[in-house]
Short mmCIF file of C-alpha atoms in Angstrom, two decimals:
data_model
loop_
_atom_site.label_atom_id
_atom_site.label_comp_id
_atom_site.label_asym_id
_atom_site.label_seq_id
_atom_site.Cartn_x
_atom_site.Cartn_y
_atom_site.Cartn_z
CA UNK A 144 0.00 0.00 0.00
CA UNK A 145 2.54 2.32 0.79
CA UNK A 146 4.56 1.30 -2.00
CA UNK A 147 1.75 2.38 -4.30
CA UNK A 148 1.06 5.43 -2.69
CA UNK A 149 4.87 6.76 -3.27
CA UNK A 150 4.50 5.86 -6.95
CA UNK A 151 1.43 7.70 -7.54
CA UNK A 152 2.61 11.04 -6.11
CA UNK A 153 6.27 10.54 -7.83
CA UNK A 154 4.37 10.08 -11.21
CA UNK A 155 2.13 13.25 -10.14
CA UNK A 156 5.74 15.49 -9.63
CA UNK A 157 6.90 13.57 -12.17
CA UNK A 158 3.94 15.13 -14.40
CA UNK A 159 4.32 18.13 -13.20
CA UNK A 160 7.71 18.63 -13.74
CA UNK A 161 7.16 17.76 -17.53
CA UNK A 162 4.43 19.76 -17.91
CA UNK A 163 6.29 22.71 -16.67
CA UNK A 164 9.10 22.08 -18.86
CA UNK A 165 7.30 22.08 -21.63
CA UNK A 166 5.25 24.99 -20.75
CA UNK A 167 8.46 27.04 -20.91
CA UNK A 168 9.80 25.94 -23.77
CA UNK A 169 6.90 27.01 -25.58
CA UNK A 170 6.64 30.31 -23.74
CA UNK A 171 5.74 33.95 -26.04
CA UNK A 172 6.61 37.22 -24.93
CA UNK A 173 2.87 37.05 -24.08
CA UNK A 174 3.03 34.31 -21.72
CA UNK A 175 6.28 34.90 -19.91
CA UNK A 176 5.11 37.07 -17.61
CA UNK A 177 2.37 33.98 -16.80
CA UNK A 178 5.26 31.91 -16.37
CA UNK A 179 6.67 34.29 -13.68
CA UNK A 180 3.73 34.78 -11.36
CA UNK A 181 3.85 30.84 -11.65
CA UNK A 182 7.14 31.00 -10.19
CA UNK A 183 6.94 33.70 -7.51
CA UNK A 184 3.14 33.95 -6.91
CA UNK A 185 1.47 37.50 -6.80
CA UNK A 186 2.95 39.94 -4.22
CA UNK A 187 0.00 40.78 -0.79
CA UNK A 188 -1.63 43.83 -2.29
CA UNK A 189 -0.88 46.48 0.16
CA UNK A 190 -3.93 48.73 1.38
CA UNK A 191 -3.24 52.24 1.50
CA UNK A 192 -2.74 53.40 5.01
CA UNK A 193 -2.68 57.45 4.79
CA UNK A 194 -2.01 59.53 7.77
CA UNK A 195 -4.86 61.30 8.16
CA UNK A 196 -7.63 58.98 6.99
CA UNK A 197 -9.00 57.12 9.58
CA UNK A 198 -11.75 55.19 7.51
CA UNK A 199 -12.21 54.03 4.00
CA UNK A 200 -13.94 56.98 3.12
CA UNK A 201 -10.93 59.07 3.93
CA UNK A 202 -8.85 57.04 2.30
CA UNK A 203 -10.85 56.56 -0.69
CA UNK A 204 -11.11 61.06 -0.82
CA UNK A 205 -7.55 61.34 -0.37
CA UNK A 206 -6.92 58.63 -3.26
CA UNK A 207 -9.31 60.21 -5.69
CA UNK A 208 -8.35 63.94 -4.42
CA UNK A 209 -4.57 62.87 -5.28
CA UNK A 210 -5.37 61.23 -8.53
CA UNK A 211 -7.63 63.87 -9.71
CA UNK A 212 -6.49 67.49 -8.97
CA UNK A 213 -8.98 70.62 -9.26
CA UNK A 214 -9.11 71.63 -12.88
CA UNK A 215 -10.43 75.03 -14.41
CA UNK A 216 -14.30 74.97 -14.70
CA UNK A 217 -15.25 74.12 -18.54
CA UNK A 218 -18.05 76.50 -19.61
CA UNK A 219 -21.51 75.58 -18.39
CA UNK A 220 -23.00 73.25 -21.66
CA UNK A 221 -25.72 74.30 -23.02
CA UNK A 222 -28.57 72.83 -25.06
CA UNK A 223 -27.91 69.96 -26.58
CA UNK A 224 -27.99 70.09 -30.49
CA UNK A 225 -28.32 68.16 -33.78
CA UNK A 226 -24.91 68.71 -35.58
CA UNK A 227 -24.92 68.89 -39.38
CA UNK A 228 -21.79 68.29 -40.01
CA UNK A 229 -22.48 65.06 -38.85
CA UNK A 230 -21.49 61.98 -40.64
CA UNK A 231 -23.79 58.98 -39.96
CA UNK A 232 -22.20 56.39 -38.11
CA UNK A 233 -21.55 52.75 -39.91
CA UNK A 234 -21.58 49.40 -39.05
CA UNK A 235 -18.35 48.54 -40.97
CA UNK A 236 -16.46 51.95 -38.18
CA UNK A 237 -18.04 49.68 -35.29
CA UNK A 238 -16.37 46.82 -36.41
CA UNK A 239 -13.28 48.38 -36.61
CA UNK A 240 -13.80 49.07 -33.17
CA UNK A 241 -14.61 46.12 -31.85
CA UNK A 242 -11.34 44.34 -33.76
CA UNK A 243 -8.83 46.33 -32.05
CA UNK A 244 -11.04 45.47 -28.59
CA UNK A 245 -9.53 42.22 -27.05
CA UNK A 246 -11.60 40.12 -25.15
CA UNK A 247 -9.63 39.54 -22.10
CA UNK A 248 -9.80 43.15 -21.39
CA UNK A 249 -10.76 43.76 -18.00
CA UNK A 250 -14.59 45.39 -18.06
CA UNK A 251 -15.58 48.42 -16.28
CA UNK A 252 -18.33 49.00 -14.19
CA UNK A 253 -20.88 47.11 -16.45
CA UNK A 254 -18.84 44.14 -15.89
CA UNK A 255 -19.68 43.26 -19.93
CA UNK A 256 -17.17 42.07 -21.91
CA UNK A 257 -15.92 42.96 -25.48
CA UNK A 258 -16.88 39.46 -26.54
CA UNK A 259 -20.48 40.17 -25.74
CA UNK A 260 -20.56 43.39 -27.79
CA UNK A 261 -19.03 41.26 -30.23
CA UNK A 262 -21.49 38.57 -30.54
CA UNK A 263 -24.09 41.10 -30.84
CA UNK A 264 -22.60 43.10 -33.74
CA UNK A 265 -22.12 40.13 -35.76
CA UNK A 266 -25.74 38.63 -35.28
CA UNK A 267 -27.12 42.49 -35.87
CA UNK A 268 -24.74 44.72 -37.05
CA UNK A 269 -27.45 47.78 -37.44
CA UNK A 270 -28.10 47.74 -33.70
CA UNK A 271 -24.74 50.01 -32.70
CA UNK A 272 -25.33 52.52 -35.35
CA UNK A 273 -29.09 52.93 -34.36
CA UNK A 274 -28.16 53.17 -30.74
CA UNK A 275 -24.87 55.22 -30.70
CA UNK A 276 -25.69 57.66 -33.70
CA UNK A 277 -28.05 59.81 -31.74
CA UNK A 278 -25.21 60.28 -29.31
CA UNK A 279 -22.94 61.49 -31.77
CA UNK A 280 -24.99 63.26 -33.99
CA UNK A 281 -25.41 65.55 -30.44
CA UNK A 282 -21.72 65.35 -29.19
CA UNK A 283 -22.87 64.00 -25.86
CA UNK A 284 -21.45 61.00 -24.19
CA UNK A 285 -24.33 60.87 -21.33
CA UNK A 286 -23.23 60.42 -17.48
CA UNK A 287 -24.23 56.20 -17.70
CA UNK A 288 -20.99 56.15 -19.90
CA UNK A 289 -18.93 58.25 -17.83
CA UNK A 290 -18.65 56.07 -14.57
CA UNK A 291 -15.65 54.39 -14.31
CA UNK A 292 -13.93 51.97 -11.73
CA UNK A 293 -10.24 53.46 -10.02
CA UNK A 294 -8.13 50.04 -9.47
CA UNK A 295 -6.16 50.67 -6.96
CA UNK A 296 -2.17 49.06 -7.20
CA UNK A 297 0.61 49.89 -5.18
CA UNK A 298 3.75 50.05 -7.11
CA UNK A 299 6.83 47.75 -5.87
CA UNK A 300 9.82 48.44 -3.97
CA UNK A 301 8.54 51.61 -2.35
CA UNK A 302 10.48 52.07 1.37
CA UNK A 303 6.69 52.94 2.19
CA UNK A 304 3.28 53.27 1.45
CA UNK A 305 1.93 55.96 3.58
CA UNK A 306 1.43 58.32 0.56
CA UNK A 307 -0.70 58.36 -2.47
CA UNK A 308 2.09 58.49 -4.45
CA UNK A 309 2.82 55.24 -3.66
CA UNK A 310 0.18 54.06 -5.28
CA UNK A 311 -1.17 53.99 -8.84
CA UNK A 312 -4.91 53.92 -10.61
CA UNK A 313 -6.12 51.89 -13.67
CA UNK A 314 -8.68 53.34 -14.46
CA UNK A 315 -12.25 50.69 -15.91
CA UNK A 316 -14.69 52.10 -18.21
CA UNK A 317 -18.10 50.47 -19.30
CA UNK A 318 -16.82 48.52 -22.59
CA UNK A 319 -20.25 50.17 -24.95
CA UNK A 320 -18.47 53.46 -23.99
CA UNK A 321 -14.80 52.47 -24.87
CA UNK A 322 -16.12 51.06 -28.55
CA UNK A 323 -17.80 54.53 -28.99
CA UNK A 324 -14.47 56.22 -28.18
CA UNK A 325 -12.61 54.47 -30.13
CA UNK A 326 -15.35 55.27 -33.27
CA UNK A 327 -14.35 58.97 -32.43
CA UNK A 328 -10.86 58.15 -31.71
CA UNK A 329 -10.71 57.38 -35.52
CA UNK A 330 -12.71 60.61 -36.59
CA UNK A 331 -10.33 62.87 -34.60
CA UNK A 332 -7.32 61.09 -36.28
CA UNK A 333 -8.26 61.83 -39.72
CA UNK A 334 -9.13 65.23 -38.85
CA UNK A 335 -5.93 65.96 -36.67
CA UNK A 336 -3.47 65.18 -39.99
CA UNK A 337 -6.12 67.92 -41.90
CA UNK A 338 -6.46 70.92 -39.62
CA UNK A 339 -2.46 70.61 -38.72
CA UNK A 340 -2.99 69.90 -35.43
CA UNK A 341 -0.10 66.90 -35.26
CA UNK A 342 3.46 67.15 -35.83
CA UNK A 343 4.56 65.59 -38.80
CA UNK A 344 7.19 63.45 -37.05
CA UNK A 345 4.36 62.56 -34.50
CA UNK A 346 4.89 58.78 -33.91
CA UNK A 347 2.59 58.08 -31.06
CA UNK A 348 -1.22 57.09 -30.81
CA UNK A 349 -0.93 56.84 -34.99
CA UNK A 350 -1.99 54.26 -36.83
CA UNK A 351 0.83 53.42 -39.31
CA UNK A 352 3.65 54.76 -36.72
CA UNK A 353 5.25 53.24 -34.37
CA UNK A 354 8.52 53.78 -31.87
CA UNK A 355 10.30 52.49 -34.33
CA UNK A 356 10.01 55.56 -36.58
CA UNK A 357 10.56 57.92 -34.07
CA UNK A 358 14.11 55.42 -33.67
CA UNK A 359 14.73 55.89 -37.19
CA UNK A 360 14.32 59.82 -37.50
CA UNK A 361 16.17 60.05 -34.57
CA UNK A 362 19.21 57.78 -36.21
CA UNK A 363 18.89 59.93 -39.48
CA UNK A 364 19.18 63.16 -37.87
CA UNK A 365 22.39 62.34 -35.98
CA UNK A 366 23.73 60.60 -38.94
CA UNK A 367 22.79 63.24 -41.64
CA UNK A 368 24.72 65.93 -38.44
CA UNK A 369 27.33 63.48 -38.07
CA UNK A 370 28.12 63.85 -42.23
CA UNK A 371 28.65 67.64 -41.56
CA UNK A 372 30.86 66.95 -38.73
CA UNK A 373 28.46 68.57 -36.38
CA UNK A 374 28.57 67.32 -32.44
CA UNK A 375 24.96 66.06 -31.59
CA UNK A 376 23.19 65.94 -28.31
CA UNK A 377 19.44 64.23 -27.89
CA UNK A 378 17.65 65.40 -25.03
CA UNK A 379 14.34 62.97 -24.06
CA UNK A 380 11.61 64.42 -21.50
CA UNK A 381 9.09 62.37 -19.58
CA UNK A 382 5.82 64.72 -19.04
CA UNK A 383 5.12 63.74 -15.90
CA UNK A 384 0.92 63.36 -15.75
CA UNK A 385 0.56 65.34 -19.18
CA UNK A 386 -3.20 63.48 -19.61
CA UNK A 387 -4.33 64.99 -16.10
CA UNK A 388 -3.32 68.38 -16.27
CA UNK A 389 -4.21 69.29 -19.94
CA UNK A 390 -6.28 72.13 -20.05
CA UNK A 391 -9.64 71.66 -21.69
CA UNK A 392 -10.60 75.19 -21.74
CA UNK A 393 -7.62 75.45 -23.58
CA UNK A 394 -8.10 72.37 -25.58
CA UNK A 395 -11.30 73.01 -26.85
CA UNK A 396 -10.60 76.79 -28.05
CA UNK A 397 -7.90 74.96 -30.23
CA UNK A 398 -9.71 72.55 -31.91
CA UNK A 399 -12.44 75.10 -32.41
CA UNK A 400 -9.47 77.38 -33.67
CA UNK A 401 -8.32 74.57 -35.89
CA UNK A 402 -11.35 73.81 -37.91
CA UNK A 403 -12.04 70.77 -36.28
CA UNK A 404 -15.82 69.68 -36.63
CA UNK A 405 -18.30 70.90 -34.43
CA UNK A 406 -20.09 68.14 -33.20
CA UNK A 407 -16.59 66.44 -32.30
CA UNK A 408 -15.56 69.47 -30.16
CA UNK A 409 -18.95 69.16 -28.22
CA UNK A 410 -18.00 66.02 -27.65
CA UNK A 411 -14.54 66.50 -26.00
CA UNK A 412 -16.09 69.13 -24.21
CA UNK A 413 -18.90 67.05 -23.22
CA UNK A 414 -16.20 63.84 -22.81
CA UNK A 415 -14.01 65.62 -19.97
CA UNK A 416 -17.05 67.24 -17.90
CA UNK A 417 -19.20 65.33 -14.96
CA UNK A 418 -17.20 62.28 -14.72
CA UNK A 419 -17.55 59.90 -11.50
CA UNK A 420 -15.15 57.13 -10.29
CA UNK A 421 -15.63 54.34 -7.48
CA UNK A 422 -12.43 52.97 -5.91
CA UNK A 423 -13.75 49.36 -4.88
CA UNK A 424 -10.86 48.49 -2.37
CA UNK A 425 -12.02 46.35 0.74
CA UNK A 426 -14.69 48.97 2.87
CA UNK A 427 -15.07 51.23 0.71
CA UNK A 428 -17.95 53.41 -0.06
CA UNK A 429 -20.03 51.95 -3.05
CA UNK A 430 -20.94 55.33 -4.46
CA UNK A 431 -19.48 56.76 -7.57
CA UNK A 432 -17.68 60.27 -6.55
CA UNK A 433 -17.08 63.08 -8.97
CA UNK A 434 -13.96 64.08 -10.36
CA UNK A 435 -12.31 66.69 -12.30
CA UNK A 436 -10.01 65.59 -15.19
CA UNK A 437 -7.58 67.01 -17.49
CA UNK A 438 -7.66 63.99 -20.28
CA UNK A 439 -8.69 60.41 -19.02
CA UNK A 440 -5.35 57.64 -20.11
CA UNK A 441 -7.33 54.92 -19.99
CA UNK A 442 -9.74 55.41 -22.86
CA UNK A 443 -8.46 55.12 -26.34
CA UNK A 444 -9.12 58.79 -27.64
CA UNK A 445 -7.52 60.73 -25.27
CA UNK A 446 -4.27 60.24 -26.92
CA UNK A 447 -5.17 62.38 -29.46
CA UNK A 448 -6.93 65.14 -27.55
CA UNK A 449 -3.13 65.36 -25.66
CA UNK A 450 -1.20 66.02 -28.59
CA UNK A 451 -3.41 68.96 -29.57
CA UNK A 452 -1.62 70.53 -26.80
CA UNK A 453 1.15 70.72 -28.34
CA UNK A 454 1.22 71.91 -32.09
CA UNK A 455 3.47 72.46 -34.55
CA UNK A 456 4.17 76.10 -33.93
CA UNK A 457 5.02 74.69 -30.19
#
C-alpha cells in the first residue's frame, strides 16, 4: 500500500515537472510574464494606510483627491444640439472598433465584456449605429458612460506606502463606452493630420507609426549631423501626468481654432465634464464620486486630444 502510494505522487511530480518544462519551452513574450507569477506567486496587495484617513472613506477622498487634482471649470453646456456636419455612423467603423477590442480586457463598471458586444454586432450589425448615432450626432457622451472603476495598485519596492504616491490607478470604463471612443478616436485622427494639429514626425497614438520611426528619424538626424561633422546631443523628457493636467478650456478653443468639426468638439467638451469614479478596495464606499479631469489615459481617444496641446508652432 505504501509502495503504491509513493509511486502515484512521484508520477504526479513527475507530471508536473514535464508539464512545466514544456510549458516554458513554448513560452511567447505574451506568456512569460504567466510563467513568472507561476514561479513567484502575486505579491500581498498592500492597502493604502494614509495619515490622516482614519476610515475608508478618507482614504478613498484622499486617493481620488490625489489622482484627480482641481481643474479650471469648462463652460456651463448648453442645449444639446443636432450637428450637421455630422457623418452617420456605420456598421463597418463599429467593427473596426470592436477588432482592435480584445476580449480579455478587464470590463468596467458594467462588468460586460468585449466578446459580448461582439457577438451582438455580428448577429445584428445595425443595432450600434441605431443606438450610438443619436449620441454622436449631439456630441454628448451621457453620465451612464462616464462612470468608471479606479483600481487601486501599489507600485513595488517603495520604502513605504503611507502616501498616495505610492500608489497607482487603472482606471475601468463600461466597454459600450470604450467602442464609442474608439469610433471617435478614428474621426479625430483623420481630422488631426487635416487641420495641422499633429506634428509631422508625431509617432505616437498613430496608426501606421510606431517607436520604431521615431528610432529611425532620430538615427537619421544624428547621422545626416554626423556627415557635416556637427557634435549632436538628444535630449528625451518624460511629461510627468501630461493626460491629467491638460487644459480643456484650452483644448477646446484649439480645436475650435483649428477647424475641427463641431459636433466632435462638443463632444470632448462634453467627454471631460461630470465624470464619477468608485475605488472598490475592501470597505469602501459603493458610491461613484465626482472628479475633475484634465484627459482620461485609460480610454483610447484621449491620446489624441493630448497632442493637440502641443502643435506644430510649439
Amino acid at each position: 500500500m505504501e509502495s503504491s502510494r509513493r509511486t502515484y505522487f512521484k508520477a504526479i511530480g513527475s507530471a508536473k515537472k514535464a508539464h512545466w518544462s514544456d510549458f516554458l519551452s513554448s513560452a511567447t513574450p505574451r506568456s512569460i510574464w504567466t510563467a513568472k507569477r507561476f514561479a513567484f506567486g502575486r505579491p500581498p496587495q498592500r492597502f493604502p494606510d494614509l495619515p490622516g484617513a482614519s476610515n475608508p472613506a478618507e482614504v478613498a477622498e484622499t486617493l481620488l483627491d490625489h489622482f484627480f487634482s482641481s481643474k479650471p471649470p469648462l463652460p456651463p453646456l448648453l442645449r444639446l444640439t443636432q450637428y450637421d456636419d455630422y457623418t452617420p455612423l456605420t456598421s463597418e467603423e463599429v467593427s473596426r472598433a470592436l477588432s482592435r477590442s480584445s476580449n480579455t480586457s478587464a470590463p468596467g463598471p458594467d462588468h460586460i465584456p468585449y466578446s459580448v458586444w461582439k457577438s451582438v454586432h455580428c448577429i445584428r450589425p445595425s443595432l450600434f449605429p441605431s443606438l450610438l448615432d443619436p449620441l454622436l450626432s449631439h456630441g454628448f457622451p451621457p453620465p451612464s458612460l462616464k462612470k468608471a472603476l479606479g483600481i487601486i495598485l501599489d507600485k513595488p519596492g517603495k520604502p513605504s506606502y503611507d502616501s498616495p504616491s505610492s500608489f497607482r490607478l487603472i482606471v475601468l470604463l463600461r466597454t459600450l463606452s470604450k467602442i464609442l471612443e474608439r469610433v471617435v478616436a478614428s474621426r479625430i485622427s483623420a481630422q488631426a493630420t487635416m487641420c495641422s494639429l499633429i506634428h509631422p514626425l508625431q509617432c505616437g497614438s498613430l496608426r501606421g507609426s510606431s517607436t520604431a520611426d521615431a528610432a529611425l528619424v532620430l538615427q537619421h538626424n544624428v547621422e545626416s549631423f554626423h556627415h557635416l561633422r556637427y557634435k549632436v546631443s538628444t535630449l528625451f523628457l518624460d511629461v510627468k501626468g501630461g493626460f491629467n493636467n491638460v487644459e480643456s478650456p484650452s483644448l477646446l478653443s484649439l480645436l475650435r481654432r483649428k477647424g475641427v468639426s463641431p459636433y466632435l468638439v462638443q463632444w470632448v467638451s462634453s467627454f471631460l465634464r461630470d465624470r464619477t469614479c468608485r475605488l472598490p478596495f475592501q470597505g469602501s464606499p459603493r458610491i461613484f464620486a465626482p472628479v475633475s479631469v484634465g484627459s482620461l489615459k485609460g480610454p483610447p481617444s484621449p491620446p489624441y486630444y493630448s497632442s493637440f496641446m502641443f502643435p506644430p508652432s510649439t
